[in-house]
Amino acid sequence: ITLRPFSFGAIPKVMSHIQDISYIFTNIPPEVLELLRQEEGKDGVPDVQSAMSAELIDYMSTIIEVGGDNVFNLMALATNKPVEWIKDLSLDEGISLLIDIFEINYDFFEKRFKPMMVKVTGRAKNLIEMIKKN
């Protein structure tokens, strides 16, 4: 399997799968963020495998539990494998693969997606308040 960060062309599909679970990626538990920040490699990308801990595994399990098919679809996009192939992985292989995908795309989720969602949410709140005033 060759994993690469999501390409620009994949963003519409990625966003369609992330919409329902965006709060998971924008509310990473502080203890998980701290682990990731402590384990950043030379390139600024976290070495998630080095940060492996109960907290990280619990967070990844929550992503799978809450995200369901959206997570499997994202994993299929990242691996260029069918969703059924993803679902047939053993539990440890699936969580390990999800952690690898998260690690490779961490920059997108933490440094780009999260600020974008905060901005969009703020703009939506402002728009709703303007509508309420009228």
Protein backbone atom coordinates (compact mmCIF):
# COMPACT_ATOMS: atom_id res chain seq x y z
CA ILE A 1 0.00 0.00 0.00
CA THR A 2 1.29 3.43 -0.89
CA LEU A 3 -0.14 6.17 1.30
CA ARG A 4 0.01 9.80 0.27
CA PRO A 5 -1.71 12.90 1.59
CA PHE A 6 -5.11 13.46 0.04
CA SER A 7 -4.77 15.17 -3.31
CA PHE A 8 -6.58 18.34 -4.27
CA GLY A 9 -8.84 16.33 -6.58
CA ALA A 10 -9.87 14.06 -3.69
CA ILE A 11 -10.94 16.96 -1.47
CA PRO A 12 -14.63 16.98 -2.57
CA LYS A 13 -14.96 13.28 -1.70
CA VAL A 14 -12.93 13.70 1.50
CA MET A 15 -15.10 16.63 2.58
CA SER A 16 -18.31 14.73 1.84
CA HIS A 17 -17.17 11.96 4.18
CA ILE A 18 -15.82 14.32 6.83
CA GLN A 19 -18.92 16.55 7.06
CA ASP A 20 -20.78 14.25 9.44
CA ILE A 21 -17.75 13.59 11.60
CA SER A 22 -15.91 16.91 11.39
CA TYR A 23 -16.24 17.50 15.11
CA ILE A 24 -14.03 14.45 15.73
CA PHE A 25 -11.21 16.00 13.73
CA THR A 26 -11.71 19.51 15.07
CA ASN A 27 -11.89 18.39 18.71
CA ILE A 28 -8.89 16.14 19.07
CA PRO A 29 -8.49 15.41 22.80
CA PRO A 30 -5.73 17.53 24.39
CA GLU A 31 -3.82 14.47 25.58
CA VAL A 32 -3.73 13.10 22.01
CA LEU A 33 -2.60 16.47 20.62
CA GLU A 34 0.12 16.63 23.26
CA LEU A 35 1.33 13.16 22.27
CA LEU A 36 1.41 14.18 18.62
CA ARG A 37 3.24 17.44 19.34
CA GLN A 38 5.83 15.63 21.48
CA GLU A 39 6.52 13.15 18.72
CA GLU A 40 6.86 15.52 15.75
CA GLY A 41 9.52 14.40 13.36
CA LYS A 42 12.13 16.55 11.61
CA ASP A 43 9.64 17.50 8.90
CA GLY A 44 7.07 18.76 11.44
CA VAL A 45 4.80 15.78 10.80
CA PRO A 46 4.03 13.77 13.93
CA ASP A 47 5.50 10.32 14.23
CA VAL A 48 2.23 8.78 15.38
CA GLN A 49 3.66 5.29 15.65
CA SER A 50 6.16 6.60 18.25
CA ALA A 51 3.30 8.28 20.11
CA MET A 52 1.30 5.06 20.31
CA SER A 53 -0.59 5.01 23.56
CA ALA A 54 -3.89 4.01 25.08
CA GLU A 55 -5.19 7.56 24.48
CA LEU A 56 -4.31 7.48 20.79
CA ILE A 57 -5.78 4.01 20.26
CA ASP A 58 -8.93 5.09 22.14
CA TYR A 59 -9.22 8.19 19.92
CA MET A 60 -8.82 6.14 16.74
CA SER A 61 -11.42 3.65 18.01
CA THR A 62 -13.81 6.56 18.63
CA ILE A 63 -13.22 7.81 15.08
CA ILE A 64 -14.17 4.38 13.72
CA GLU A 65 -17.16 3.97 16.05
CA VAL A 66 -18.65 7.40 15.42
CA GLY A 67 -17.53 7.77 11.83
CA GLY A 68 -18.60 4.36 10.60
CA ASP A 69 -18.81 4.12 6.83
CA ASN A 70 -17.45 7.65 6.41
CA VAL A 71 -14.17 6.52 7.97
CA PHE A 72 -14.05 3.37 5.85
CA ASN A 73 -14.68 5.47 2.73
CA LEU A 74 -11.88 7.89 3.70
CA MET A 75 -9.54 4.98 4.28
CA ALA A 76 -10.47 3.53 0.88
CA LEU A 77 -9.70 6.89 -0.74
CA ALA A 78 -6.35 7.11 1.02
CA THR A 79 -5.31 3.58 0.08
CA ASN A 80 -6.93 3.36 -3.34
CA LYS A 81 -8.46 0.07 -2.16
CA PRO A 82 -12.13 -0.98 -2.13
CA VAL A 83 -14.12 -0.32 1.06
CA GLU A 84 -14.68 -4.08 1.46
CA TRP A 85 -10.90 -4.58 1.55
CA ILE A 86 -10.71 -2.03 4.40
CA LYS A 87 -13.55 -3.71 6.30
CA ASP A 88 -11.89 -7.13 5.97
CA LEU A 89 -8.71 -5.99 7.75
CA SER A 90 -8.06 -7.39 11.19
CA LEU A 91 -8.71 -4.98 14.07
CA ASP A 92 -5.03 -4.24 14.67
CA GLU A 93 -4.33 -3.80 10.94
CA GLY A 94 -7.31 -1.46 10.54
CA ILE A 95 -6.40 0.75 13.49
CA SER A 96 -2.75 0.80 12.45
CA LEU A 97 -3.73 1.79 8.91
CA LEU A 98 -6.07 4.50 10.20
CA ILE A 99 -3.26 5.87 12.38
CA ASP A 100 -0.94 5.87 9.35
CA ILE A 101 -3.54 7.72 7.26
CA PHE A 102 -4.13 10.20 10.07
CA GLU A 103 -0.38 10.75 10.43
CA ILE A 104 0.10 11.40 6.73
CA ASN A 105 -2.87 13.78 6.58
CA TYR A 106 -2.37 15.39 10.03
CA ASP A 107 -1.27 18.66 8.45
CA PHE A 108 -4.52 18.81 6.49
CA PHE A 109 -6.75 17.98 9.48
CA GLU A 110 -5.04 20.05 12.15
CA LYS A 111 -3.52 22.99 10.30
CA ARG A 112 -5.96 23.47 7.41
CA PHE A 113 -9.28 21.71 8.02
CA LYS A 114 -9.74 22.77 11.64
CA PRO A 115 -9.14 26.51 11.03
CA MET A 116 -11.36 26.34 7.94
CA MET A 117 -14.19 24.74 9.96
CA VAL A 118 -13.81 27.34 12.73
CA LYS A 119 -14.02 30.09 10.13
CA VAL A 120 -17.03 28.56 8.34
CA THR A 121 -18.81 27.94 11.65
CA GLY A 122 -18.19 31.53 12.73
CA ARG A 123 -19.49 32.87 9.44
CA ALA A 124 -22.57 30.65 9.66
CA LYS A 125 -23.28 31.89 13.21
CA ASN A 126 -22.96 35.49 12.03
CA LEU A 127 -25.31 34.84 9.14
CA ILE A 128 -27.89 33.20 11.43
CA GLU A 129 -27.71 36.16 13.81
CA MET A 130 -28.19 38.59 10.91
CA ILE A 131 -31.24 36.63 9.75
CA LYS A 132 -32.70 36.61 13.27
CA LYS A 133 -32.33 40.39 13.51
CA ASN A 134 -34.28 40.90 10.31
